[in-house]
């Protein structure tokens, strides 16, 4: 599962770097987070980031992610994610930096969704095996 605290930390460290409030460099950040895809997304297309209010874009994108990160996603939830993402992209005029951030955040949601489903299937198989074992013993 995606570590939500790590994602928050990545956002905070990137913001500190962006605002010049951190003495840690890009290389050190990459090593600290083992080249995490979210950090690499934040570091990509920085020429495009200069065209938008980075703190506001990050806040809005992260808020959208937070809304869904702990949900067991249904089709209707995915539709809402897509709609919110589309709204943010339109608001920021399809800015490439913003687009990359949203793609990475959606990827994190998908990663969690797949992991939840895998765990649920595994638990279901274990329960079926236990019930089968009980019925064979009876």
Coordinates of C-alpha atoms in Angstrom, one line a residue:
X1 CA 0.0 0.0 0.0
X2 CA 1.1 3.5 -0.7
X3 CA 2.4 5.2 2.5
X4 CA 0.3 8.3 2.8
X5 CA 2.7 9.8 5.3
X6 CA 5.6 9.4 2.7
X7 CA 3.5 11.2 0.1
X8 CA 2.7 14.0 2.4
X9 CA 6.4 14.2 3.3
X10 CA 7.4 14.3 -0.4
X11 CA 5.0 17.2 -1.0
X12 CA 6.3 19.1 2.0
X13 CA 9.9 18.5 1.1
X14 CA 9.3 19.6 -2.5
X15 CA 7.5 22.7 -1.3
X16 CA 10.4 23.6 1.0
X17 CA 12.8 23.1 -1.9
X18 CA 10.7 25.1 -4.3
X19 CA 10.4 28.0 -1.8
X20 CA 14.1 27.9 -1.0
X21 CA 13.4 27.1 2.6
X22 CA 15.4 23.8 2.5
X23 CA 19.1 23.3 2.2
X24 CA 18.6 19.8 0.9
X25 CA 19.3 19.4 -2.8
X26 CA 17.4 17.5 -5.5
X27 CA 19.9 14.6 -5.5
X28 CA 19.5 14.2 -1.7
X29 CA 15.7 14.3 -2.0
X30 CA 15.8 11.7 -4.7
X31 CA 18.0 9.4 -2.5
X32 CA 15.9 10.1 0.6
X33 CA 12.7 8.9 -1.2
X34 CA 14.5 6.3 -3.3
X35 CA 13.5 8.1 -6.5
X36 CA 9.8 7.8 -5.7
X37 CA 7.6 8.3 -8.7
X38 CA 5.7 11.1 -6.9
X39 CA 8.9 13.1 -6.3
X40 CA 10.0 12.6 -9.8
X41 CA 6.7 13.8 -11.0
X42 CA 7.0 17.0 -8.9
X43 CA 10.5 17.5 -10.3
X44 CA 9.5 17.1 -13.9
X45 CA 8.4 19.9 -16.2
X46 CA 9.6 22.6 -13.9
X47 CA 9.6 25.0 -16.8
X48 CA 5.8 24.5 -16.8
X49 CA 5.6 24.8 -13.1
X50 CA 6.9 28.3 -13.4
X51 CA 3.7 29.2 -15.2
X52 CA 1.3 28.3 -12.4
X53 CA 1.1 29.1 -8.7
X54 CA 2.8 26.0 -7.5
X55 CA 1.7 26.0 -3.9
X56 CA -2.0 26.4 -4.9
X57 CA -1.8 23.7 -7.6
X58 CA -0.1 21.3 -5.2
X59 CA -2.7 22.0 -2.5
X60 CA -5.6 21.4 -4.9
X61 CA -4.1 18.3 -6.4
X62 CA -3.2 16.8 -3.0
X63 CA -6.7 17.6 -1.6
X64 CA -8.2 15.6 -4.5
X65 CA -5.9 12.7 -3.8
X66 CA -6.6 12.8 0.0
X67 CA -10.4 12.6 -0.7
X68 CA -10.0 9.2 -2.3
X69 CA -6.9 7.6 -0.9
X70 CA -8.5 5.6 1.8
X71 CA -11.6 4.5 -0.1
X72 CA -12.4 1.1 -1.6
X73 CA -12.9 2.6 -5.0
X74 CA -16.1 1.8 -6.9
X75 CA -16.7 2.7 -10.5
X76 CA -18.6 5.9 -9.4
X77 CA -15.6 6.9 -7.3
X78 CA -13.3 6.5 -10.4
X79 CA -15.7 8.6 -12.4
X80 CA -15.5 11.4 -9.7
X81 CA -11.7 11.2 -9.7
X82 CA -11.7 11.6 -13.5
X83 CA -14.1 14.5 -13.3
X84 CA -12.2 16.3 -10.6
X85 CA -8.9 15.7 -12.5
X86 CA -10.5 17.1 -15.7
X87 CA -11.7 20.2 -13.7
X88 CA -8.2 20.8 -12.3
X89 CA -6.6 20.4 -15.7
X90 CA -9.0 22.9 -17.3
X91 CA -8.5 25.3 -14.4
X92 CA -4.7 25.2 -15.0
X93 CA -5.1 25.2 -18.8
X94 CA -3.7 21.7 -19.2
X95 CA -0.3 22.7 -17.7
X96 CA 2.1 19.9 -18.2
X97 CA 3.5 20.1 -14.7
X98 CA 0.0 19.9 -13.2
X99 CA -0.9 17.1 -15.5
X100 CA 2.1 15.1 -14.4
X101 CA 1.2 15.6 -10.7
X102 CA -2.3 14.4 -11.3
X103 CA -1.2 11.4 -13.3
X104 CA 1.1 10.4 -10.5
X105 CA -1.6 10.8 -7.8
X106 CA -4.1 8.8 -9.8
X107 CA -1.4 6.1 -10.2
X108 CA -1.0 6.0 -6.5
X109 CA -4.8 5.6 -6.1
X110 CA -4.7 2.8 -8.6
X111 CA -1.8 1.1 -6.9
X112 CA -3.8 1.1 -3.6
X113 CA -6.9 -0.1 -5.3
X114 CA -5.1 -3.1 -6.8
X115 CA -3.5 -3.9 -3.5
X116 CA -6.8 -3.8 -1.6
X117 CA -8.4 -6.1 -4.2
X118 CA -5.5 -8.5 -4.0
X119 CA -5.7 -8.7 -0.3
X120 CA -9.5 -9.2 -0.4
X121 CA -9.1 -12.0 -2.9
X122 CA -6.4 -13.6 -0.7
X123 CA -8.6 -13.4 2.4
X124 CA -11.5 -14.9 0.5
X125 CA -9.4 -17.8 -0.7
X126 CA -8.1 -18.5 2.8
X127 CA -11.7 -18.4 4.2
X128 CA -12.9 -20.8 1.5
X129 CA -10.0 -23.1 2.3
X130 CA -10.8 -23.0 6.0
X131 CA -14.4 -23.7 5.4
X132 CA -13.6 -26.6 3.0
X133 CA -11.2 -28.0 5.7
X134 CA -14.0 -27.8 8.3
X135 CA -16.6 -29.5 6.0
X136 CA -14.1 -32.3 5.2
X137 CA -13.4 -32.8 8.9
X138 CA -17.1 -33.1 9.7

